[in-house]
Amino acid sequence: MEFFIDTANLEEIQEIAQWGILRGVTTNPSLIAKEGRDFRTVVQEITDLVDGPISAEVNSYDAKSMIEEGRELASIHKNIVVKIPMTEEGLKAVSVLSKDGIKTNVTLIFSLNQALLAANSGATFVSPFIGRIDDIGYDGLACIEEIVDAFITHGIETRIIAASIRNILHVNQSALLGCDIATIPYKVFKQMAHHPLTDKGIESFQKDWEQHTKKVENK
Ligand code: G3P
């Protein structure tokens, strides 16, 4: 499973990119707003940091405006993927943009039906939101499982991005279920890299090594 980072914060992207594990970036209007900077500039700067799909979301909701905005976003850089919300208007926009050869990521997906519609309209990626499904008392991972199974059964090539990831269990289960990509917040990446037994192990290795070098020096 590939890893994207779900943030518009350049420092976060830069830090995780140095691990050599980042294959792409996803943003959304809330994440861009959090940075308080110009949308186009932020997106452009992200393309300099990661050489892979960079999802930039449209901020309009009728097909005509989404298509115009999508074309403008795609002109920023070859790696831009236009993120479009899963609505009837969104499907119309995806269908036109995909015929233009523009890559799209259909976001705010909460069911298999929506994922199937998005894939059939020509979406390059679909983004089912695990955490937000869990938030309302349903099972976000079960939704991922259904989408993965149906796409495999029907040979659908649209790639599945597990989104709205809140913890390491979401990442591990998405991998086990066969999801193509997980877009992960910075905080969860940090959790993934750490384990208390690793820290404890390093601590005792360091202690033993110090004692050993002291003994050797005193001989
Ligand atoms: O980028 C979309 C998604 O990952 C947002 O996650 O935590 O706001 O539900 P969250």
mmCIF file with all atom_site columns, C-alpha atoms and ligand atoms in Angstrom:
data_model
loop_
_atom_site.group_PDB
_atom_site.id
_atom_site.type_symbol
_atom_site.label_atom_id
_atom_site.label_alt_id
_atom_site.label_comp_id
_atom_site.label_asym_id
_atom_site.label_entity_id
_atom_site.label_seq_id
_atom_site.pdbx_PDB_ins_code
_atom_site.Cartn_x
_atom_site.Cartn_y
_atom_site.Cartn_z
_atom_site.occupancy
_atom_site.B_iso_or_equiv
_atom_site.pdbx_formal_charge
_atom_site.auth_seq_id
_atom_site.auth_comp_id
_atom_site.auth_asym_id
_atom_site.auth_atom_id
_atom_site.pdbx_PDB_model_num
ATOM   1   C CA . MET A 1 1   ? 0.000   0.000  0.000   1.00 0.00 ? 1   MET A CA 1
ATOM   2   C CA . GLU A 1 2   ? 1.300   3.449  -0.919  1.00 0.00 ? 2   GLU A CA 1
ATOM   3   C CA . PHE A 1 3   ? 1.371   6.374  1.488   1.00 0.00 ? 3   PHE A CA 1
ATOM   4   C CA . PHE A 1 4   ? 0.169   9.914  0.755   1.00 0.00 ? 4   PHE A CA 1
ATOM   5   C CA . ILE A 1 5   ? 0.206   12.640 3.389   1.00 0.00 ? 5   ILE A CA 1
ATOM   6   C CA . ASP A 1 6   ? -3.066  14.431 4.164   1.00 0.00 ? 6   ASP A CA 1
ATOM   7   C CA . THR A 1 7   ? -1.966  17.997 4.885   1.00 0.00 ? 7   THR A CA 1
ATOM   8   C CA . ALA A 1 8   ? -1.217  21.359 3.287   1.00 0.00 ? 8   ALA A CA 1
ATOM   9   C CA . ASN A 1 9   ? 1.543   22.144 5.790   1.00 0.00 ? 9   ASN A CA 1
ATOM   10  C CA . LEU A 1 10  ? 4.895   22.366 4.023   1.00 0.00 ? 10  LEU A CA 1
ATOM   11  C CA . GLU A 1 11  ? 7.026   21.593 7.104   1.00 0.00 ? 11  GLU A CA 1
ATOM   12  C CA . GLU A 1 12  ? 5.013   18.418 7.752   1.00 0.00 ? 12  GLU A CA 1
ATOM   13  C CA . ILE A 1 13  ? 5.325   17.345 4.114   1.00 0.00 ? 13  ILE A CA 1
ATOM   14  C CA . GLN A 1 14  ? 9.061   18.078 4.065   1.00 0.00 ? 14  GLN A CA 1
ATOM   15  C CA . GLU A 1 15  ? 9.715   16.116 7.270   1.00 0.00 ? 15  GLU A CA 1
ATOM   16  C CA . ILE A 1 16  ? 7.823   12.987 6.224   1.00 0.00 ? 16  ILE A CA 1
ATOM   17  C CA . ALA A 1 17  ? 9.155   13.169 2.642   1.00 0.00 ? 17  ALA A CA 1
ATOM   18  C CA . GLN A 1 18  ? 12.677  12.788 4.088   1.00 0.00 ? 18  GLN A CA 1
ATOM   19  C CA . TRP A 1 19  ? 11.708  9.289  5.285   1.00 0.00 ? 19  TRP A CA 1
ATOM   20  C CA . GLY A 1 20  ? 11.543  8.305  1.603   1.00 0.00 ? 20  GLY A CA 1
ATOM   21  C CA . ILE A 1 21  ? 8.070   6.842  1.934   1.00 0.00 ? 21  ILE A CA 1
ATOM   22  C CA . LEU A 1 22  ? 5.800   9.548  0.478   1.00 0.00 ? 22  LEU A CA 1
ATOM   23  C CA . ARG A 1 23  ? 4.202   8.891  -2.906  1.00 0.00 ? 23  ARG A CA 1
ATOM   24  C CA . GLY A 1 24  ? 1.715   11.780 -2.937  1.00 0.00 ? 24  GLY A CA 1
ATOM   25  C CA . VAL A 1 25  ? -0.174  14.493 -1.060  1.00 0.00 ? 25  VAL A CA 1
ATOM   26  C CA . THR A 1 26  ? -3.858  15.198 -0.523  1.00 0.00 ? 26  THR A CA 1
ATOM   27  C CA . THR A 1 27  ? -5.302  18.529 0.551   1.00 0.00 ? 27  THR A CA 1
ATOM   28  C CA . ASN A 1 28  ? -8.819  19.837 1.030   1.00 0.00 ? 28  ASN A CA 1
ATOM   29  C CA . PRO A 1 29  ? -10.292 23.339 1.523   1.00 0.00 ? 29  PRO A CA 1
ATOM   30  C CA . SER A 1 30  ? -10.165 22.997 5.340   1.00 0.00 ? 30  SER A CA 1
ATOM   31  C CA . LEU A 1 31  ? -6.491  21.948 5.305   1.00 0.00 ? 31  LEU A CA 1
ATOM   32  C CA . ILE A 1 32  ? -5.600  24.835 2.957   1.00 0.00 ? 32  ILE A CA 1
ATOM   33  C CA . ALA A 1 33  ? -7.577  27.309 5.123   1.00 0.00 ? 33  ALA A CA 1
ATOM   34  C CA . LYS A 1 34  ? -5.653  26.123 8.199   1.00 0.00 ? 34  LYS A CA 1
ATOM   35  C CA . GLU A 1 35  ? -2.404  27.319 6.579   1.00 0.00 ? 35  GLU A CA 1
ATOM   36  C CA . GLY A 1 36  ? -3.860  30.831 5.966   1.00 0.00 ? 36  GLY A CA 1
ATOM   37  C CA . ARG A 1 37  ? -1.926  31.228 2.699   1.00 0.00 ? 37  ARG A CA 1
ATOM   38  C CA . ASP A 1 38  ? -2.773  31.607 -0.992  1.00 0.00 ? 38  ASP A CA 1
ATOM   39  C CA . PHE A 1 39  ? -4.169  28.313 -2.375  1.00 0.00 ? 39  PHE A CA 1
ATOM   40  C CA . ARG A 1 40  ? -2.295  28.328 -5.706  1.00 0.00 ? 40  ARG A CA 1
ATOM   41  C CA . THR A 1 41  ? 1.036   29.200 -4.041  1.00 0.00 ? 41  THR A CA 1
ATOM   42  C CA . VAL A 1 42  ? 0.686   26.419 -1.450  1.00 0.00 ? 42  VAL A CA 1
ATOM   43  C CA . VAL A 1 43  ? -0.197  23.838 -4.103  1.00 0.00 ? 43  VAL A CA 1
ATOM   44  C CA . GLN A 1 44  ? 2.704   24.946 -6.287  1.00 0.00 ? 44  GLN A CA 1
ATOM   45  C CA . GLU A 1 45  ? 5.130   24.680 -3.372  1.00 0.00 ? 45  GLU A CA 1
ATOM   46  C CA . ILE A 1 46  ? 3.865   21.169 -2.557  1.00 0.00 ? 46  ILE A CA 1
ATOM   47  C CA . THR A 1 47  ? 4.625   20.062 -6.116  1.00 0.00 ? 47  THR A CA 1
ATOM   48  C CA . ASP A 1 48  ? 8.267   21.054 -5.495  1.00 0.00 ? 48  ASP A CA 1
ATOM   49  C CA . LEU A 1 49  ? 8.447   18.822 -2.410  1.00 0.00 ? 49  LEU A CA 1
ATOM   50  C CA . VAL A 1 50  ? 6.840   15.578 -3.600  1.00 0.00 ? 50  VAL A CA 1
ATOM   51  C CA . ASP A 1 51  ? 7.055   14.025 -7.056  1.00 0.00 ? 51  ASP A CA 1
ATOM   52  C CA . GLY A 1 52  ? 3.721   12.215 -7.160  1.00 0.00 ? 52  GLY A CA 1
ATOM   53  C CA . PRO A 1 53  ? -0.010  12.864 -7.306  1.00 0.00 ? 53  PRO A CA 1
ATOM   54  C CA . ILE A 1 54  ? -0.962  16.088 -5.447  1.00 0.00 ? 54  ILE A CA 1
ATOM   55  C CA . SER A 1 55  ? -4.715  16.404 -4.883  1.00 0.00 ? 55  SER A CA 1
ATOM   56  C CA . ALA A 1 56  ? -6.040  19.971 -4.982  1.00 0.00 ? 56  ALA A CA 1
ATOM   57  C CA . GLU A 1 57  ? -9.770  20.395 -4.407  1.00 0.00 ? 57  GLU A CA 1
ATOM   58  C CA . VAL A 1 58  ? -12.143 22.638 -6.355  1.00 0.00 ? 58  VAL A CA 1
ATOM   59  C CA . ASN A 1 59  ? -14.051 25.213 -4.356  1.00 0.00 ? 59  ASN A CA 1
ATOM   60  C CA . SER A 1 60  ? -17.145 25.369 -6.516  1.00 0.00 ? 60  SER A CA 1
ATOM   61  C CA . TYR A 1 61  ? -20.155 23.084 -6.654  1.00 0.00 ? 61  TYR A CA 1
ATOM   62  C CA . ASP A 1 62  ? -21.712 23.299 -10.130 1.00 0.00 ? 62  ASP A CA 1
ATOM   63  C CA . ALA A 1 63  ? -20.246 21.210 -12.954 1.00 0.00 ? 63  ALA A CA 1
ATOM   64  C CA . LYS A 1 64  ? -19.361 24.149 -15.220 1.00 0.00 ? 64  LYS A CA 1
ATOM   65  C CA . SER A 1 65  ? -17.369 25.959 -12.517 1.00 0.00 ? 65  SER A CA 1
ATOM   66  C CA . MET A 1 66  ? -15.750 22.718 -11.287 1.00 0.00 ? 66  MET A CA 1
ATOM   67  C CA . ILE A 1 67  ? -14.586 21.975 -14.846 1.00 0.00 ? 67  ILE A CA 1
ATOM   68  C CA . GLU A 1 68  ? -13.141 25.487 -15.257 1.00 0.00 ? 68  GLU A CA 1
ATOM   69  C CA . GLU A 1 69  ? -11.485 25.357 -11.841 1.00 0.00 ? 69  GLU A CA 1
ATOM   70  C CA . GLY A 1 70  ? -10.237 21.822 -12.480 1.00 0.00 ? 70  GLY A CA 1
ATOM   71  C CA . ARG A 1 71  ? -8.615  22.836 -15.772 1.00 0.00 ? 71  ARG A CA 1
ATOM   72  C CA . GLU A 1 72  ? -6.966  25.825 -14.069 1.00 0.00 ? 72  GLU A CA 1
ATOM   73  C CA . LEU A 1 73  ? -5.669  23.646 -11.178 1.00 0.00 ? 73  LEU A CA 1
ATOM   74  C CA . ALA A 1 74  ? -4.365  21.010 -13.591 1.00 0.00 ? 74  ALA A CA 1
ATOM   75  C CA . SER A 1 75  ? -2.391  23.723 -15.419 1.00 0.00 ? 75  SER A CA 1
ATOM   76  C CA . ILE A 1 76  ? -0.300  24.393 -12.258 1.00 0.00 ? 76  ILE A CA 1
ATOM   77  C CA . HIS A 1 77  ? 1.752   21.186 -12.587 1.00 0.00 ? 77  HIS A CA 1
ATOM   78  C CA . LYS A 1 78  ? 1.632   17.807 -14.333 1.00 0.00 ? 78  LYS A CA 1
ATOM   79  C CA . ASN A 1 79  ? 1.225   16.024 -10.962 1.00 0.00 ? 79  ASN A CA 1
ATOM   80  C CA . ILE A 1 80  ? -1.948  17.863 -9.933  1.00 0.00 ? 80  ILE A CA 1
ATOM   81  C CA . VAL A 1 81  ? -4.983  15.660 -9.389  1.00 0.00 ? 81  VAL A CA 1
ATOM   82  C CA . VAL A 1 82  ? -8.259  17.583 -9.305  1.00 0.00 ? 82  VAL A CA 1
ATOM   83  C CA . LYS A 1 83  ? -10.261 16.695 -6.223  1.00 0.00 ? 83  LYS A CA 1
ATOM   84  C CA . ILE A 1 84  ? -13.988 16.796 -6.831  1.00 0.00 ? 84  ILE A CA 1
ATOM   85  C CA . PRO A 1 85  ? -16.778 16.212 -4.286  1.00 0.00 ? 85  PRO A CA 1
ATOM   86  C CA . MET A 1 86  ? -19.046 13.182 -4.826  1.00 0.00 ? 86  MET A CA 1
ATOM   87  C CA . THR A 1 87  ? -22.208 14.898 -6.080  1.00 0.00 ? 87  THR A CA 1
ATOM   88  C CA . GLU A 1 88  ? -24.275 14.678 -9.274  1.00 0.00 ? 88  GLU A CA 1
ATOM   89  C CA . GLU A 1 89  ? -22.558 17.861 -10.495 1.00 0.00 ? 89  GLU A CA 1
ATOM   90  C CA . GLY A 1 90  ? -19.224 16.391 -9.434  1.00 0.00 ? 90  GLY A CA 1
ATOM   91  C CA . LEU A 1 91  ? -19.802 13.301 -11.571 1.00 0.00 ? 91  LEU A CA 1
ATOM   92  C CA . LYS A 1 92  ? -20.539 15.492 -14.611 1.00 0.00 ? 92  LYS A CA 1
ATOM   93  C CA . ALA A 1 93  ? -17.293 17.398 -13.999 1.00 0.00 ? 93  ALA A CA 1
ATOM   94  C CA . VAL A 1 94  ? -15.232 14.205 -13.547 1.00 0.00 ? 94  VAL A CA 1
ATOM   95  C CA . SER A 1 95  ? -16.607 12.782 -16.777 1.00 0.00 ? 95  SER A CA 1
ATOM   96  C CA . VAL A 1 96  ? -15.535 15.886 -18.759 1.00 0.00 ? 96  VAL A CA 1
ATOM   97  C CA . LEU A 1 97  ? -12.162 16.326 -17.037 1.00 0.00 ? 97  LEU A CA 1
ATOM   98  C CA . SER A 1 98  ? -11.240 12.654 -17.454 1.00 0.00 ? 98  SER A CA 1
ATOM   99  C CA . LYS A 1 99  ? -11.978 12.888 -21.196 1.00 0.00 ? 99  LYS A CA 1
ATOM   100 C CA . ASP A 1 100 ? -9.536  15.835 -21.258 1.00 0.00 ? 100 ASP A CA 1
ATOM   101 C CA . GLY A 1 101 ? -6.895  13.526 -19.715 1.00 0.00 ? 101 GLY A CA 1
ATOM   102 C CA . ILE A 1 102 ? -7.024  15.358 -16.355 1.00 0.00 ? 102 ILE A CA 1
ATOM   103 C CA . LYS A 1 103 ? -6.637  13.112 -13.311 1.00 0.00 ? 103 LYS A CA 1
ATOM   104 C CA . THR A 1 104 ? -9.371  13.313 -10.669 1.00 0.00 ? 104 THR A CA 1
ATOM   105 C CA . ASN A 1 105 ? -9.868  12.222 -7.083  1.00 0.00 ? 105 ASN A CA 1
ATOM   106 C CA . VAL A 1 106 ? -13.519 11.920 -6.064  1.00 0.00 ? 106 VAL A CA 1
ATOM   107 C CA . THR A 1 107 ? -13.770 12.847 -2.418  1.00 0.00 ? 107 THR A CA 1
ATOM   108 C CA . LEU A 1 108 ? -16.362 12.645 0.369   1.00 0.00 ? 108 LEU A CA 1
ATOM   109 C CA . ILE A 1 109 ? -17.222 9.039  -0.523  1.00 0.00 ? 109 ILE A CA 1
ATOM   110 C CA . PHE A 1 110 ? -19.198 7.224  2.157   1.00 0.00 ? 110 PHE A CA 1
ATOM   111 C CA . SER A 1 111 ? -20.616 4.169  0.336   1.00 0.00 ? 111 SER A CA 1
ATOM   112 C CA . LEU A 1 112 ? -19.885 1.537  -2.302  1.00 0.00 ? 112 LEU A CA 1
ATOM   113 C CA . ASN A 1 113 ? -22.612 3.031  -4.519  1.00 0.00 ? 113 ASN A CA 1
ATOM   114 C CA . GLN A 1 114 ? -20.848 6.375  -4.577  1.00 0.00 ? 114 GLN A CA 1
ATOM   115 C CA . ALA A 1 115 ? -17.475 4.726  -5.276  1.00 0.00 ? 115 ALA A CA 1
ATOM   116 C CA . LEU A 1 116 ? -18.943 2.755  -8.201  1.00 0.00 ? 116 LEU A CA 1
ATOM   117 C CA . LEU A 1 117 ? -20.509 5.892  -9.703  1.00 0.00 ? 117 LEU A CA 1
ATOM   118 C CA . ALA A 1 118 ? -17.261 7.834  -9.353  1.00 0.00 ? 118 ALA A CA 1
ATOM   119 C CA . ALA A 1 119 ? -15.211 5.032  -10.926 1.00 0.00 ? 119 ALA A CA 1
ATOM   120 C CA . ASN A 1 120 ? -17.623 4.732  -13.845 1.00 0.00 ? 120 ASN A CA 1
ATOM   121 C CA . SER A 1 121 ? -17.526 8.479  -14.473 1.00 0.00 ? 121 SER A CA 1
ATOM   122 C CA . GLY A 1 122 ? -13.770 8.156  -15.077 1.00 0.00 ? 122 GLY A CA 1
ATOM   123 C CA . ALA A 1 123 ? -12.243 9.003  -11.677 1.00 0.00 ? 123 ALA A CA 1
ATOM   124 C CA . THR A 1 124 ? -8.556  8.186  -11.308 1.00 0.00 ? 124 THR A CA 1
ATOM   125 C CA . PHE A 1 125 ? -8.919  7.893  -7.509  1.00 0.00 ? 125 PHE A CA 1
ATOM   126 C CA . VAL A 1 126 ? -11.815 7.546  -5.064  1.00 0.00 ? 126 VAL A CA 1
ATOM   127 C CA . SER A 1 127 ? -11.486 8.662  -1.444  1.00 0.00 ? 127 SER A CA 1
ATOM   128 C CA . PRO A 1 128 ? -13.743 6.874  1.037   1.00 0.00 ? 128 PRO A CA 1
ATOM   129 C CA . PHE A 1 129 ? -13.649 8.625  4.452   1.00 0.00 ? 129 PHE A CA 1
ATOM   130 C CA . ILE A 1 130 ? -13.094 6.058  7.219   1.00 0.00 ? 130 ILE A CA 1
ATOM   131 C CA . GLY A 1 131 ? -12.994 8.348  10.279  1.00 0.00 ? 131 GLY A CA 1
ATOM   132 C CA . ARG A 1 132 ? -16.104 10.334 9.433   1.00 0.00 ? 132 ARG A CA 1
ATOM   133 C CA . ILE A 1 133 ? -18.094 7.096  8.947   1.00 0.00 ? 133 ILE A CA 1
ATOM   134 C CA . ASP A 1 134 ? -16.883 5.871  12.356  1.00 0.00 ? 134 ASP A CA 1
ATOM   135 C CA . ASP A 1 135 ? -17.843 9.277  13.823  1.00 0.00 ? 135 ASP A CA 1
ATOM   136 C CA . ILE A 1 136 ? -21.535 8.682  13.084  1.00 0.00 ? 136 ILE A CA 1
ATOM   137 C CA . GLY A 1 137 ? -21.490 5.170  14.558  1.00 0.00 ? 137 GLY A CA 1
ATOM   138 C CA . TYR A 1 138 ? -20.986 3.114  11.373  1.00 0.00 ? 138 TYR A CA 1
ATOM   139 C CA . ASP A 1 139 ? -17.972 1.059  10.284  1.00 0.00 ? 139 ASP A CA 1
ATOM   140 C CA . GLY A 1 140 ? -15.594 2.998  8.028   1.00 0.00 ? 140 GLY A CA 1
ATOM   141 C CA . LEU A 1 141 ? -13.340 0.005  7.414   1.00 0.00 ? 141 LEU A CA 1
ATOM   142 C CA . ALA A 1 142 ? -16.324 -2.117 6.311   1.00 0.00 ? 142 ALA A CA 1
ATOM   143 C CA . CYS A 1 143 ? -16.957 0.501  3.627   1.00 0.00 ? 143 CYS A CA 1
ATOM   144 C CA . ILE A 1 144 ? -13.322 0.203  2.470   1.00 0.00 ? 144 ILE A CA 1
ATOM   145 C CA . GLU A 1 145 ? -13.661 -3.603 2.376   1.00 0.00 ? 145 GLU A CA 1
ATOM   146 C CA . GLU A 1 146 ? -16.783 -3.443 0.177   1.00 0.00 ? 146 GLU A CA 1
ATOM   147 C CA . ILE A 1 147 ? -15.150 -1.017 -2.266  1.00 0.00 ? 147 ILE A CA 1
ATOM   148 C CA . VAL A 1 148 ? -11.916 -3.063 -2.504  1.00 0.00 ? 148 VAL A CA 1
ATOM   149 C CA . ASP A 1 149 ? -13.877 -6.310 -3.062  1.00 0.00 ? 149 ASP A CA 1
ATOM   150 C CA . ALA A 1 150 ? -16.182 -4.828 -5.703  1.00 0.00 ? 150 ALA A CA 1
ATOM   151 C CA . PHE A 1 151 ? -13.343 -3.132 -7.599  1.00 0.00 ? 151 PHE A CA 1
ATOM   152 C CA . ILE A 1 152 ? -11.350 -6.392 -7.649  1.00 0.00 ? 152 ILE A CA 1
ATOM   153 C CA . THR A 1 153 ? -14.410 -8.437 -8.728  1.00 0.00 ? 153 THR A CA 1
ATOM   154 C CA . HIS A 1 154 ? -15.146 -6.071 -11.627 1.00 0.00 ? 154 HIS A CA 1
ATOM   155 C CA . GLY A 1 155 ? -11.559 -5.262 -12.596 1.00 0.00 ? 155 GLY A CA 1
ATOM   156 C CA . ILE A 1 156 ? -12.094 -1.550 -11.916 1.00 0.00 ? 156 ILE A CA 1
ATOM   157 C CA . GLU A 1 157 ? -8.808  0.318  -12.295 1.00 0.00 ? 157 GLU A CA 1
ATOM   158 C CA . THR A 1 158 ? -9.743  3.428  -10.271 1.00 0.00 ? 158 THR A CA 1
ATOM   159 C CA . ARG A 1 159 ? -7.381  3.521  -7.289  1.00 0.00 ? 159 ARG A CA 1
ATOM   160 C CA . ILE A 1 160 ? -8.780  3.538  -3.770  1.00 0.00 ? 160 ILE A CA 1
ATOM   161 C CA . ILE A 1 161 ? -7.404  6.060  -1.268  1.00 0.00 ? 161 ILE A CA 1
ATOM   162 C CA . ALA A 1 162 ? -8.319  5.331  2.372   1.00 0.00 ? 162 ALA A CA 1
ATOM   163 C CA . ALA A 1 163 ? -8.965  8.860  3.683   1.00 0.00 ? 163 ALA A CA 1
ATOM   164 C CA . SER A 1 164 ? -10.052 10.466 6.944   1.00 0.00 ? 164 SER A CA 1
ATOM   165 C CA . ILE A 1 165 ? -7.563  8.232  8.735   1.00 0.00 ? 165 ILE A CA 1
ATOM   166 C CA . ARG A 1 166 ? -7.485  8.893  12.466  1.00 0.00 ? 166 ARG A CA 1
ATOM   167 C CA . ASN A 1 167 ? -5.220  6.171  13.896  1.00 0.00 ? 167 ASN A CA 1
ATOM   168 C CA . ILE A 1 168 ? -2.717  3.420  13.102  1.00 0.00 ? 168 ILE A CA 1
ATOM   169 C CA . LEU A 1 169 ? -5.419  0.740  13.165  1.00 0.00 ? 169 LEU A CA 1
ATOM   170 C CA . HIS A 1 170 ? -7.099  2.488  10.209  1.00 0.00 ? 170 HIS A CA 1
ATOM   171 C CA . VAL A 1 171 ? -3.778  2.293  8.321   1.00 0.00 ? 171 VAL A CA 1
ATOM   172 C CA . ASN A 1 172 ? -3.065  -1.351 9.159   1.00 0.00 ? 172 ASN A CA 1
ATOM   173 C CA . GLN A 1 173 ? -6.588  -2.546 8.389   1.00 0.00 ? 173 GLN A CA 1
ATOM   174 C CA . SER A 1 174 ? -6.690  -0.608 5.097   1.00 0.00 ? 174 SER A CA 1
ATOM   175 C CA . ALA A 1 175 ? -3.466  -2.376 4.099   1.00 0.00 ? 175 ALA A CA 1
ATOM   176 C CA . LEU A 1 176 ? -4.801  -5.792 5.084   1.00 0.00 ? 176 LEU A CA 1
ATOM   177 C CA . LEU A 1 177 ? -8.031  -5.166 3.163   1.00 0.00 ? 177 LEU A CA 1
ATOM   178 C CA . GLY A 1 178 ? -6.027  -4.464 0.012   1.00 0.00 ? 178 GLY A CA 1
ATOM   179 C CA . CYS A 1 179 ? -6.526  -0.720 -0.285  1.00 0.00 ? 179 CYS A CA 1
ATOM   180 C CA . ASP A 1 180 ? -4.178  0.861  -2.882  1.00 0.00 ? 180 ASP A CA 1
ATOM   181 C CA . ILE A 1 181 ? -3.256  3.995  -0.940  1.00 0.00 ? 181 ILE A CA 1
ATOM   182 C CA . ALA A 1 182 ? -3.733  5.520  2.512   1.00 0.00 ? 182 ALA A CA 1
ATOM   183 C CA . THR A 1 183 ? -3.614  9.290  2.926   1.00 0.00 ? 183 THR A CA 1
ATOM   184 C CA . ILE A 1 184 ? -2.335  9.818  6.408   1.00 0.00 ? 184 ILE A CA 1
ATOM   185 C CA . PRO A 1 185 ? -2.162  12.879 8.693   1.00 0.00 ? 185 PRO A CA 1
ATOM   186 C CA . TYR A 1 186 ? 1.277   13.916 10.021  1.00 0.00 ? 186 TYR A CA 1
ATOM   187 C CA . LYS A 1 187 ? 0.382   12.923 13.602  1.00 0.00 ? 187 LYS A CA 1
ATOM   188 C CA . VAL A 1 188 ? -0.501  9.349  12.552  1.00 0.00 ? 188 VAL A CA 1
ATOM   189 C CA . PHE A 1 189 ? 2.758   9.008  10.571  1.00 0.00 ? 189 PHE A CA 1
ATOM   190 C CA . LYS A 1 190 ? 4.628   9.860  13.768  1.00 0.00 ? 190 LYS A CA 1
ATOM   191 C CA . GLN A 1 191 ? 2.628   7.239  15.700  1.00 0.00 ? 191 GLN A CA 1
ATOM   192 C CA . MET A 1 192 ? 3.393   4.645  13.013  1.00 0.00 ? 192 MET A CA 1
ATOM   193 C CA . ALA A 1 193 ? 7.145   5.160  13.318  1.00 0.00 ? 193 ALA A CA 1
ATOM   194 C CA . HIS A 1 194 ? 7.235   4.646  17.076  1.00 0.00 ? 194 HIS A CA 1
ATOM   195 C CA . HIS A 1 195 ? 6.799   1.723  19.440  1.00 0.00 ? 195 HIS A CA 1
ATOM   196 C CA . PRO A 1 196 ? 7.499   1.753  23.203  1.00 0.00 ? 196 PRO A CA 1
ATOM   197 C CA . LEU A 1 197 ? 9.593   -1.445 22.890  1.00 0.00 ? 197 LEU A CA 1
ATOM   198 C CA . THR A 1 198 ? 11.788  0.222  20.231  1.00 0.00 ? 198 THR A CA 1
ATOM   199 C CA . ASP A 1 199 ? 12.418  3.182  22.583  1.00 0.00 ? 199 ASP A CA 1
ATOM   200 C CA . LYS A 1 200 ? 13.084  0.816  25.491  1.00 0.00 ? 200 LYS A CA 1
ATOM   201 C CA . GLY A 1 201 ? 15.420  -1.295 23.336  1.00 0.00 ? 201 GLY A CA 1
ATOM   202 C CA . ILE A 1 202 ? 17.457  1.750  22.232  1.00 0.00 ? 202 ILE A CA 1
ATOM   203 C CA . GLU A 1 203 ? 17.700  2.930  25.830  1.00 0.00 ? 203 GLU A CA 1
ATOM   204 C CA . SER A 1 204 ? 19.155  -0.396 27.037  1.00 0.00 ? 204 SER A CA 1
ATOM   205 C CA . PHE A 1 205 ? 21.500  -0.727 24.015  1.00 0.00 ? 205 PHE A CA 1
ATOM   206 C CA . GLN A 1 206 ? 22.858  2.777  24.749  1.00 0.00 ? 206 GLN A CA 1
ATOM   207 C CA . LYS A 1 207 ? 23.298  2.001  28.450  1.00 0.00 ? 207 LYS A CA 1
ATOM   208 C CA . ASP A 1 208 ? 25.092  -1.296 27.763  1.00 0.00 ? 208 ASP A CA 1
ATOM   209 C CA . TRP A 1 209 ? 27.346  0.336  25.152  1.00 0.00 ? 209 TRP A CA 1
ATOM   210 C CA . GLU A 1 210 ? 28.344  3.156  27.522  1.00 0.00 ? 210 GLU A CA 1
ATOM   211 C CA . GLN A 1 211 ? 29.226  0.628  30.245  1.00 0.00 ? 211 GLN A CA 1
ATOM   212 C CA . HIS A 1 212 ? 31.185  -1.466 27.728  1.00 0.00 ? 212 HIS A CA 1
ATOM   213 C CA . THR A 1 213 ? 33.246  1.518  26.437  1.00 0.00 ? 213 THR A CA 1
ATOM   214 C CA . LYS A 1 214 ? 33.998  2.662  30.003  1.00 0.00 ? 214 LYS A CA 1
ATOM   215 C CA . LYS A 1 215 ? 35.225  -0.865 30.899  1.00 0.00 ? 215 LYS A CA 1
ATOM   216 C CA . VAL A 1 216 ? 37.433  -1.016 27.759  1.00 0.00 ? 216 VAL A CA 1
ATOM   217 C CA . GLU A 1 217 ? 38.877  2.458  28.474  1.00 0.00 ? 217 GLU A CA 1
ATOM   218 C CA . ASN A 1 218 ? 39.749  1.490  32.065  1.00 0.00 ? 218 ASN A CA 1
ATOM   219 C CA . LYS A 1 219 ? 41.594  -1.680 31.051  1.00 0.00 ? 219 LYS A CA 1
HETATM 220 O O1 . G3P B 2 .   ? -8.594  14.863 2.975   1.00 0.00 ? 1   G3P B O1 1
HETATM 221 C C1 . G3P B 2 .   ? -9.794  14.285 3.357   1.00 0.00 ? 1   G3P B C1 1
HETATM 222 C C2 . G3P B 2 .   ? -9.831  13.599 4.697   1.00 0.00 ? 1   G3P B C2 1
HETATM 223 O O2 . G3P B 2 .   ? -8.707  12.821 4.866   1.00 0.00 ? 1   G3P B O2 1
HETATM 224 C C3 . G3P B 2 .   ? -10.218 14.447 5.853   1.00 0.00 ? 1   G3P B C3 1
HETATM 225 O O3 . G3P B 2 .   ? -10.074 13.779 7.084   1.00 0.00 ? 1   G3P B O3 1
HETATM 226 O O4 . G3P B 2 .   ? -10.009 13.782 9.546   1.00 0.00 ? 1   G3P B O4 1
HETATM 227 O O5 . G3P B 2 .   ? -11.060 15.729 8.357   1.00 0.00 ? 1   G3P B O5 1
HETATM 228 O O6 . G3P B 2 .   ? -12.177 13.506 8.408   1.00 0.00 ? 1   G3P B O6 1
HETATM 229 P P1 . G3P B 2 .   ? -10.870 14.226 8.420   1.00 0.00 ? 1   G3P B P1 1
#
